[in-house]
Amino acid sequence: AVISSAVFFLFARHSLMAGGFENIIGVLPVAQAGLMGFLLWRLLKLEPPEERALGRLAMIAGTVLAFITVAIPLQMEKEWITVGWALLAAALAWLGRKIPHRGLVLWTGGLLVAVFLRLALNPAVLDYHPRSSIPVLNWYLYTYLISAAAFFVAARLLRGRGQIADGIPGLSALASAGGAVLLFLLLNIEIADYYSVGSDLTFNFGAGLAQDLTYTIGWGLFAFGLLIAGIVWSTKPGRLAAILLLSGTVAKCFLYDMSRLDGLYRVGSFVGLAVCLTLVALLLQKFVLRSSPLPHPPE
C-alpha cells in the first residue's frame, strides 16, 4: 500500500498539472494522507496490541506524516520544501515516542541533515527570491525560524534516544547544535539584508563602520543568549560554544572595530565592553565554574 501510494502520487501529480490544477495540487497529498490514515486505523483495530508489528506501524504512520508535509511545499514556494522536511522531522520524532522503532529515529536524523545542508551549506538559498522592500521581515525570517524551532522540538523529543555510536554525540545534542547554528546564520543574514542595496543580498564585511558594529553587537548578544540557555538547560557544549563565540566577538571588537573609533566613541565602547565582560564573568563564576559544595564531615 505504501509503495503503490507513492507511485500513484507521481502519476496523479503529473495528470493534475497537465489538466491545469496547479493551484490546488496540495489536495492530492492531503487526500492520500487521509487514505493512509484510514489504513492505519484499520490496522490498529485488527491487531491486538501485543501482536502489532512496530516496523509496519512506523512505516504507515510515517507515510501519513510524509504526505501531510509534502502538501506544504507543493502548494507554496520552494523554500517550503525545506520547511516541510523540518516539520516532518519533528513529527517523526514525536511519532517515535509513540512507536519506538529505530527506523523512525534514522529517518528523523536524515531529514534534519538534509534541512541543515540546504539552509547552511547551500548558497542558492540566498537567491530563491529577490530582496523585499521591508528589511528583516522577509522569507528568511520564517524559513530559518521554523526550521530552527523544528530542530529544537526534535532534540527535545529525541532526548534519551538516538545514540548513533559510542563517542559520538547523540542525535538530540546534534539537533540542538544544528538549531543554534541556523539561528546564528539567520542573525547574519538579516543584518546583511538590512544593509544590502538592490535586489540581491550581499555580505559586505568592512563596507562601513555601522555594519561592522552591528555584526559585533549581534554576535555578542547571541553569545550572551546562548550562554544563558546553556546555564538554564545545563548543557556544557552550549556554554562552551557561547564562550568561544564571545571570545571571537571580543577579539573582533578590540582588534578591528575599536581601531576605527575616535574620542568619546572609543571610550564609551570600552566602558560598555567592560560591563558586558564583567556580567559574563559573574555568570561563569556563579553557574559554570562553581564547584560542588564539600560534604560535611561526620560528627
C-alpha positions as a Markdown table, in Angstrom:
| # | Residue | x | y | z |
|---|---|---|---|---|
| 1 | Ala | 0.0 | 0.0 | 0.0 |
| 2 | Val | 2.8 | 2.4 | 0.8 |
| 3 | Ile | 4.7 | 1.7 | -2.4 |
| 4 | Ser | 1.6 | 1.9 | -4.6 |
| 5 | Ser | 0.5 | 5.2 | -2.9 |
| 6 | Ala | 3.9 | 6.7 | -3.8 |
| 7 | Val | 3.7 | 5.6 | -7.4 |
| 8 | Phe | 0.1 | 6.9 | -7.6 |
| 9 | Phe | 1.2 | 10.2 | -6.3 |
| 10 | Leu | 3.7 | 10.7 | -9.1 |
| 11 | Phe | 1.3 | 9.9 | -11.9 |
| 12 | Ala | -1.6 | 11.8 | -10.3 |
| 13 | Arg | 0.5 | 14.9 | -9.8 |
| 14 | His | 1.6 | 14.9 | -13.4 |
| 15 | Ser | -2.1 | 14.4 | -14.5 |
| 16 | Leu | -3.4 | 17.3 | -12.3 |
| 17 | Met | -0.7 | 19.7 | -13.5 |
| 18 | Ala | -1.4 | 18.7 | -17.1 |
| 19 | Gly | -5.0 | 19.4 | -16.5 |
| 20 | Gly | -4.3 | 22.9 | -15.2 |
| 21 | Phe | -4.9 | 22.2 | -11.5 |
| 22 | Glu | -1.6 | 23.5 | -10.1 |
| 23 | Asn | -3.4 | 25.9 | -7.8 |
| 24 | Ile | -4.9 | 23.1 | -5.8 |
| 25 | Ile | -2.2 | 20.5 | -6.2 |
| 26 | Gly | -1.8 | 20.3 | -2.4 |
| 27 | Val | -5.2 | 18.5 | -2.2 |
| 28 | Leu | -3.6 | 15.3 | -3.6 |
| 29 | Pro | -1.2 | 14.5 | -0.8 |
| 30 | Val | -3.7 | 15.5 | 1.8 |
| 31 | Ala | -6.3 | 13.1 | 0.3 |
| 32 | Gln | -3.6 | 10.3 | 0.2 |
| 33 | Ala | -2.7 | 11.1 | 3.8 |
| 34 | Gly | -6.4 | 10.6 | 4.7 |
| 35 | Leu | -6.5 | 7.2 | 2.9 |
| 36 | Met | -3.3 | 6.0 | 4.6 |
| 37 | Gly | -4.6 | 7.3 | 8.0 |
| 38 | Phe | -7.7 | 5.1 | 7.5 |
| 39 | Leu | -5.4 | 2.2 | 6.7 |
| 40 | Leu | -3.5 | 2.8 | 9.9 |
| 41 | Trp | -6.7 | 3.0 | 11.9 |
| 42 | Arg | -8.0 | -0.3 | 10.5 |
| 43 | Leu | -4.6 | -2.0 | 11.2 |
| 44 | Leu | -4.8 | -0.8 | 14.8 |
| 45 | Lys | -8.3 | -2.3 | 15.1 |
| 46 | Leu | -7.4 | -5.6 | 13.5 |
| 47 | Glu | -4.2 | -6.4 | 15.5 |
| 48 | Pro | -4.1 | -6.8 | 19.3 |
| 49 | Pro | -1.5 | -4.5 | 21.0 |
| 50 | Glu | 0.7 | -7.5 | 21.9 |
| 51 | Glu | 0.8 | -8.7 | 18.3 |
| 52 | Arg | 1.4 | -5.5 | 16.4 |
| 53 | Ala | 4.5 | -5.2 | 14.2 |
| 54 | Leu | 6.1 | -1.9 | 15.1 |
| 55 | Gly | 8.0 | -1.7 | 11.9 |
| 56 | Arg | 4.8 | -1.8 | 9.8 |
| 57 | Leu | 3.0 | 0.7 | 12.0 |
| 58 | Ala | 6.0 | 3.0 | 11.9 |
| 59 | Met | 6.1 | 2.8 | 8.1 |
| 60 | Ile | 2.4 | 3.6 | 7.6 |
| 61 | Ala | 2.3 | 6.3 | 10.2 |
| 62 | Gly | 5.4 | 7.9 | 8.8 |
| 63 | Thr | 3.8 | 7.8 | 5.3 |
| 64 | Val | 0.8 | 9.7 | 6.7 |
| 65 | Leu | 3.0 | 12.4 | 8.1 |
| 66 | Ala | 5.1 | 12.5 | 4.9 |
| 67 | Phe | 2.1 | 13.1 | 2.7 |
| 68 | Ile | 0.9 | 15.9 | 5.0 |
| 69 | Thr | 4.2 | 17.7 | 5.0 |
| 70 | Val | 4.6 | 17.2 | 1.2 |
| 71 | Ala | 1.4 | 19.2 | 0.8 |
| 72 | Ile | 3.1 | 22.3 | 2.2 |
| 73 | Pro | 5.9 | 22.7 | -0.4 |
| 74 | Leu | 3.6 | 21.6 | -3.3 |
| 75 | Gln | 1.1 | 24.3 | -2.5 |
| 76 | Met | 3.6 | 27.1 | -1.6 |
| 77 | Glu | 7.0 | 28.4 | -2.6 |
| 78 | Lys | 10.1 | 26.2 | -3.0 |
| 79 | Glu | 11.7 | 27.2 | 0.3 |
| 80 | Trp | 8.7 | 25.5 | 1.9 |
| 81 | Ile | 10.3 | 22.2 | 0.7 |
| 82 | Thr | 12.9 | 22.7 | 3.4 |
| 83 | Val | 10.4 | 23.8 | 5.9 |
| 84 | Gly | 8.2 | 20.8 | 5.2 |
| 85 | Trp | 11.2 | 18.5 | 5.8 |
| 86 | Ala | 12.0 | 20.2 | 9.1 |
| 87 | Leu | 8.3 | 19.8 | 10.2 |
| 88 | Leu | 8.3 | 16.2 | 9.1 |
| 89 | Ala | 11.5 | 15.6 | 11.2 |
| 90 | Ala | 9.8 | 17.0 | 14.3 |
| 91 | Ala | 6.6 | 15.0 | 13.6 |
| 92 | Leu | 8.6 | 11.8 | 13.2 |
| 93 | Ala | 10.5 | 12.4 | 16.4 |
| 94 | Trp | 7.1 | 12.7 | 18.1 |
| 95 | Leu | 5.9 | 9.6 | 16.4 |
| 96 | Gly | 9.0 | 7.7 | 17.6 |
| 97 | Arg | 7.9 | 8.2 | 21.2 |
| 98 | Lys | 4.5 | 6.5 | 20.4 |
| 99 | Ile | 6.0 | 3.8 | 18.2 |
| 100 | Pro | 9.6 | 3.0 | 19.5 |
| 101 | His | 11.2 | 2.0 | 16.2 |
| 102 | Arg | 14.8 | 2.6 | 15.2 |
| 103 | Gly | 13.8 | 3.4 | 11.6 |
| 104 | Leu | 11.9 | 6.5 | 12.7 |
| 105 | Val | 15.0 | 7.8 | 14.5 |
| 106 | Leu | 17.1 | 7.2 | 11.5 |
| 107 | Trp | 14.5 | 8.9 | 9.2 |
| 108 | Thr | 14.4 | 11.9 | 11.6 |
| 109 | Gly | 18.1 | 12.2 | 11.5 |
| 110 | Gly | 18.3 | 12.0 | 7.8 |
| 111 | Leu | 15.7 | 14.8 | 7.4 |
| 112 | Leu | 17.5 | 17.0 | 9.9 |
| 113 | Val | 20.8 | 16.6 | 8.0 |
| 114 | Ala | 19.0 | 17.4 | 4.7 |
| 115 | Val | 17.5 | 20.6 | 6.1 |
| 116 | Phe | 20.8 | 21.7 | 7.6 |
| 117 | Leu | 22.6 | 21.2 | 4.4 |
| 118 | Arg | 20.0 | 23.1 | 2.4 |
| 119 | Leu | 20.0 | 26.1 | 4.8 |
| 120 | Ala | 23.6 | 26.2 | 6.0 |
| 121 | Leu | 25.7 | 24.9 | 3.1 |
| 122 | Asn | 23.6 | 25.8 | 0.0 |
| 123 | Pro | 24.5 | 29.2 | -1.4 |
| 124 | Ala | 21.5 | 29.0 | -3.8 |
| 125 | Val | 19.2 | 29.6 | -0.8 |
| 126 | Leu | 20.1 | 33.3 | -0.9 |
| 127 | Asp | 18.8 | 33.5 | -4.5 |
| 128 | Tyr | 15.3 | 31.9 | -4.1 |
| 129 | His | 13.6 | 35.3 | -4.0 |
| 130 | Pro | 14.7 | 38.9 | -4.6 |
| 131 | Arg | 15.0 | 41.2 | -1.6 |
| 132 | Ser | 11.8 | 42.5 | -0.3 |
| 133 | Ser | 11.2 | 46.3 | 0.3 |
| 134 | Ile | 10.8 | 45.7 | 4.0 |
| 135 | Pro | 14.1 | 44.6 | 5.7 |
| 136 | Val | 14.2 | 41.9 | 8.3 |
| 137 | Leu | 10.5 | 40.9 | 7.8 |
| 138 | Asn | 11.2 | 38.6 | 4.9 |
| 139 | Trp | 11.1 | 34.9 | 3.9 |
| 140 | Tyr | 14.4 | 34.2 | 5.5 |
| 141 | Leu | 12.8 | 35.0 | 8.9 |
| 142 | Tyr | 10.1 | 32.4 | 8.8 |
| 143 | Thr | 12.2 | 29.8 | 6.9 |
| 144 | Tyr | 15.1 | 29.7 | 9.4 |
| 145 | Leu | 12.9 | 30.3 | 12.5 |
| 146 | Ile | 10.5 | 27.5 | 11.7 |
| 147 | Ser | 13.4 | 25.1 | 10.8 |
| 148 | Ala | 15.3 | 26.0 | 13.9 |
| 149 | Ala | 12.2 | 25.5 | 16.1 |
| 150 | Ala | 11.7 | 22.1 | 14.5 |
| 151 | Phe | 15.3 | 21.2 | 15.3 |
| 152 | Phe | 14.8 | 22.2 | 19.0 |
| 153 | Val | 11.5 | 20.3 | 19.2 |
| 154 | Ala | 13.1 | 17.2 | 17.6 |
| 155 | Ala | 16.0 | 17.5 | 20.1 |
| 156 | Arg | 13.6 | 17.6 | 23.0 |
| 157 | Leu | 11.6 | 14.6 | 21.7 |
| 158 | Leu | 14.8 | 12.6 | 21.0 |
| 159 | Arg | 16.3 | 13.1 | 24.4 |
| 160 | Gly | 17.4 | 9.7 | 25.8 |
| 161 | Arg | 17.2 | 8.2 | 22.3 |
| 162 | Gly | 19.0 | 8.5 | 19.1 |
| 163 | Gln | 22.5 | 7.5 | 20.2 |
| 164 | Ile | 24.5 | 7.0 | 17.0 |
| 165 | Ala | 27.6 | 5.3 | 18.3 |
| 166 | Asp | 30.0 | 5.3 | 21.3 |
| 167 | Gly | 32.0 | 8.5 | 21.5 |
| 168 | Ile | 29.6 | 10.4 | 19.1 |
| 169 | Pro | 27.1 | 12.9 | 20.4 |
| 170 | Gly | 23.5 | 11.7 | 20.3 |
| 171 | Leu | 21.0 | 12.9 | 17.8 |
| 172 | Ser | 19.4 | 15.1 | 20.4 |
| 173 | Ala | 22.6 | 17.0 | 21.0 |
| 174 | Leu | 23.3 | 17.3 | 17.3 |
| 175 | Ala | 19.8 | 18.6 | 16.6 |
| 176 | Ser | 20.2 | 21.3 | 19.3 |
| 177 | Ala | 23.5 | 22.4 | 17.9 |
| 178 | Gly | 22.0 | 22.5 | 14.4 |
| 179 | Gly | 19.2 | 24.7 | 15.6 |
| 180 | Ala | 21.6 | 27.1 | 17.2 |
| 181 | Val | 23.7 | 27.3 | 14.0 |
| 182 | Leu | 20.6 | 28.1 | 12.0 |
| 183 | Leu | 19.6 | 30.9 | 14.4 |
| 184 | Phe | 23.2 | 32.3 | 14.1 |
| 185 | Leu | 23.0 | 32.2 | 10.3 |
| 186 | Leu | 19.6 | 33.9 | 10.4 |
| 187 | Leu | 21.1 | 36.7 | 12.5 |
| 188 | Asn | 23.9 | 37.3 | 10.0 |
| 189 | Ile | 21.5 | 37.1 | 7.0 |
| 190 | Glu | 19.1 | 39.6 | 8.5 |
| 191 | Ile | 22.0 | 42.1 | 9.2 |
| 192 | Ala | 23.2 | 41.6 | 5.6 |
| 193 | Asp | 19.7 | 42.1 | 4.3 |
| 194 | Tyr | 19.3 | 45.3 | 6.2 |
| 195 | Tyr | 22.4 | 46.9 | 4.8 |
| 196 | Ser | 22.2 | 45.4 | 1.2 |
| 197 | Val | 21.3 | 47.6 | -1.7 |
| 198 | Gly | 19.3 | 46.5 | -4.7 |
| 199 | Ser | 17.6 | 43.2 | -5.3 |
| 200 | Asp | 20.4 | 40.9 | -4.2 |
| 201 | Leu | 21.5 | 40.1 | -0.7 |
| 202 | Thr | 25.2 | 40.7 | -0.2 |
| 203 | Phe | 27.6 | 40.2 | 2.7 |
| 204 | Asn | 29.8 | 43.3 | 2.7 |
| 205 | Phe | 32.1 | 42.9 | 5.7 |
| 206 | Gly | 34.2 | 46.0 | 6.1 |
| 207 | Ala | 32.0 | 48.1 | 3.9 |
| 208 | Gly | 31.1 | 50.5 | 6.8 |
| 209 | Leu | 31.6 | 51.1 | 10.5 |
| 210 | Ala | 27.9 | 50.9 | 11.3 |
| 211 | Gln | 27.5 | 47.5 | 9.6 |
| 212 | Asp | 30.7 | 46.1 | 11.3 |
| 213 | Leu | 29.5 | 47.2 | 14.7 |
| 214 | Thr | 26.1 | 45.7 | 14.0 |
| 215 | Tyr | 27.7 | 42.3 | 13.4 |
| 216 | Thr | 29.8 | 42.7 | 16.5 |
| 217 | Ile | 26.8 | 43.6 | 18.7 |
| 218 | Gly | 24.6 | 40.9 | 17.2 |
| 219 | Trp | 27.3 | 38.3 | 17.8 |
| 220 | Gly | 27.8 | 39.4 | 21.4 |
| 221 | Leu | 24.1 | 39.3 | 22.1 |
| 222 | Phe | 23.7 | 35.9 | 20.5 |
| 223 | Ala | 26.7 | 34.6 | 22.5 |
| 224 | Phe | 25.2 | 36.0 | 25.7 |
| 225 | Gly | 21.8 | 34.4 | 25.0 |
| 226 | Leu | 23.5 | 31.1 | 24.2 |
| 227 | Leu | 25.4 | 31.2 | 27.5 |
| 228 | Ile | 22.1 | 31.9 | 29.4 |
| 229 | Ala | 20.5 | 28.9 | 27.6 |
| 230 | Gly | 23.4 | 26.7 | 28.3 |
| 231 | Ile | 23.2 | 27.6 | 32.0 |
| 232 | Val | 19.4 | 27.2 | 32.2 |
| 233 | Trp | 19.4 | 23.8 | 30.5 |
| 234 | Ser | 22.8 | 22.7 | 31.9 |
| 235 | Thr | 24.4 | 21.9 | 28.6 |
| 236 | Lys | 28.1 | 22.0 | 28.6 |
| 237 | Pro | 28.6 | 22.2 | 24.8 |
| 238 | Gly | 26.2 | 25.2 | 24.6 |
| 239 | Arg | 28.2 | 27.0 | 27.3 |
| 240 | Leu | 31.5 | 26.2 | 25.6 |
| 241 | Ala | 30.2 | 27.4 | 22.2 |
| 242 | Ala | 29.0 | 30.6 | 23.8 |
| 243 | Ile | 32.4 | 31.3 | 25.4 |
| 244 | Leu | 34.1 | 30.6 | 22.0 |
| 245 | Leu | 31.8 | 32.9 | 20.1 |
| 246 | Leu | 32.1 | 35.6 | 22.8 |
| 247 | Ser | 35.9 | 35.3 | 22.7 |
| 248 | Gly | 35.8 | 35.7 | 18.9 |
| 249 | Thr | 33.5 | 38.7 | 19.2 |
| 250 | Val | 35.7 | 40.4 | 21.8 |
| 251 | Ala | 38.8 | 39.8 | 19.6 |
| 252 | Lys | 37.0 | 41.4 | 16.6 |
| 253 | Cys | 35.9 | 44.3 | 18.7 |
| 254 | Phe | 39.4 | 45.0 | 20.1 |
| 255 | Leu | 41.5 | 44.3 | 17.0 |
| 256 | Tyr | 39.2 | 45.7 | 14.3 |
| 257 | Asp | 36.3 | 47.8 | 15.4 |
| 258 | Met | 38.0 | 49.8 | 18.1 |
| 259 | Ser | 40.7 | 50.9 | 15.8 |
| 260 | Arg | 38.1 | 52.8 | 13.7 |
| 261 | Leu | 36.6 | 54.7 | 16.5 |
| 262 | Asp | 37.9 | 58.1 | 17.8 |
| 263 | Gly | 37.5 | 60.1 | 21.0 |
| 264 | Leu | 34.5 | 59.5 | 23.2 |
| 265 | Tyr | 33.1 | 56.8 | 21.0 |
| 266 | Arg | 36.1 | 54.7 | 21.7 |
| 267 | Val | 35.9 | 55.4 | 25.5 |
| 268 | Gly | 32.2 | 54.6 | 25.6 |
| 269 | Ser | 32.8 | 51.4 | 23.7 |
| 270 | Phe | 35.5 | 50.3 | 26.1 |
| 271 | Val | 33.2 | 51.0 | 29.1 |
| 272 | Gly | 30.3 | 49.1 | 27.5 |
| 273 | Leu | 32.5 | 46.2 | 26.6 |
| 274 | Ala | 34.0 | 46.1 | 30.2 |
| 275 | Val | 30.4 | 46.0 | 31.7 |
| 276 | Cys | 29.4 | 43.1 | 29.4 |
| 277 | Leu | 32.6 | 41.1 | 30.2 |
| 278 | Thr | 32.0 | 41.7 | 33.9 |
| 279 | Leu | 28.5 | 40.3 | 33.6 |
| 280 | Val | 29.7 | 37.3 | 31.7 |
| 281 | Ala | 32.4 | 36.7 | 34.2 |
| 282 | Leu | 29.9 | 36.8 | 37.1 |
| 283 | Leu | 27.7 | 34.3 | 35.3 |
| 284 | Leu | 30.6 | 32.0 | 34.6 |
| 285 | Gln | 31.7 | 32.2 | 38.2 |
| 286 | Lys | 28.3 | 31.6 | 39.7 |
| 287 | Phe | 26.8 | 29.0 | 37.4 |
| 288 | Val | 29.6 | 27.4 | 35.3 |
| 289 | Leu | 32.8 | 27.4 | 37.2 |
| 290 | Arg | 31.2 | 26.9 | 40.6 |
| 291 | Ser | 32.5 | 23.8 | 42.4 |
| 292 | Ser | 30.1 | 21.5 | 44.2 |
| 293 | Pro | 29.9 | 22.0 | 48.0 |
| 294 | Leu | 32.1 | 19.8 | 50.1 |
| 295 | Pro | 30.3 | 17.2 | 52.2 |
| 296 | His | 30.0 | 17.9 | 55.9 |
| 297 | Pro | 32.4 | 15.8 | 58.0 |
| 298 | Pro | 30.7 | 13.1 | 60.1 |
| 299 | Glu | 30.0 | 14.1 | 63.7 |
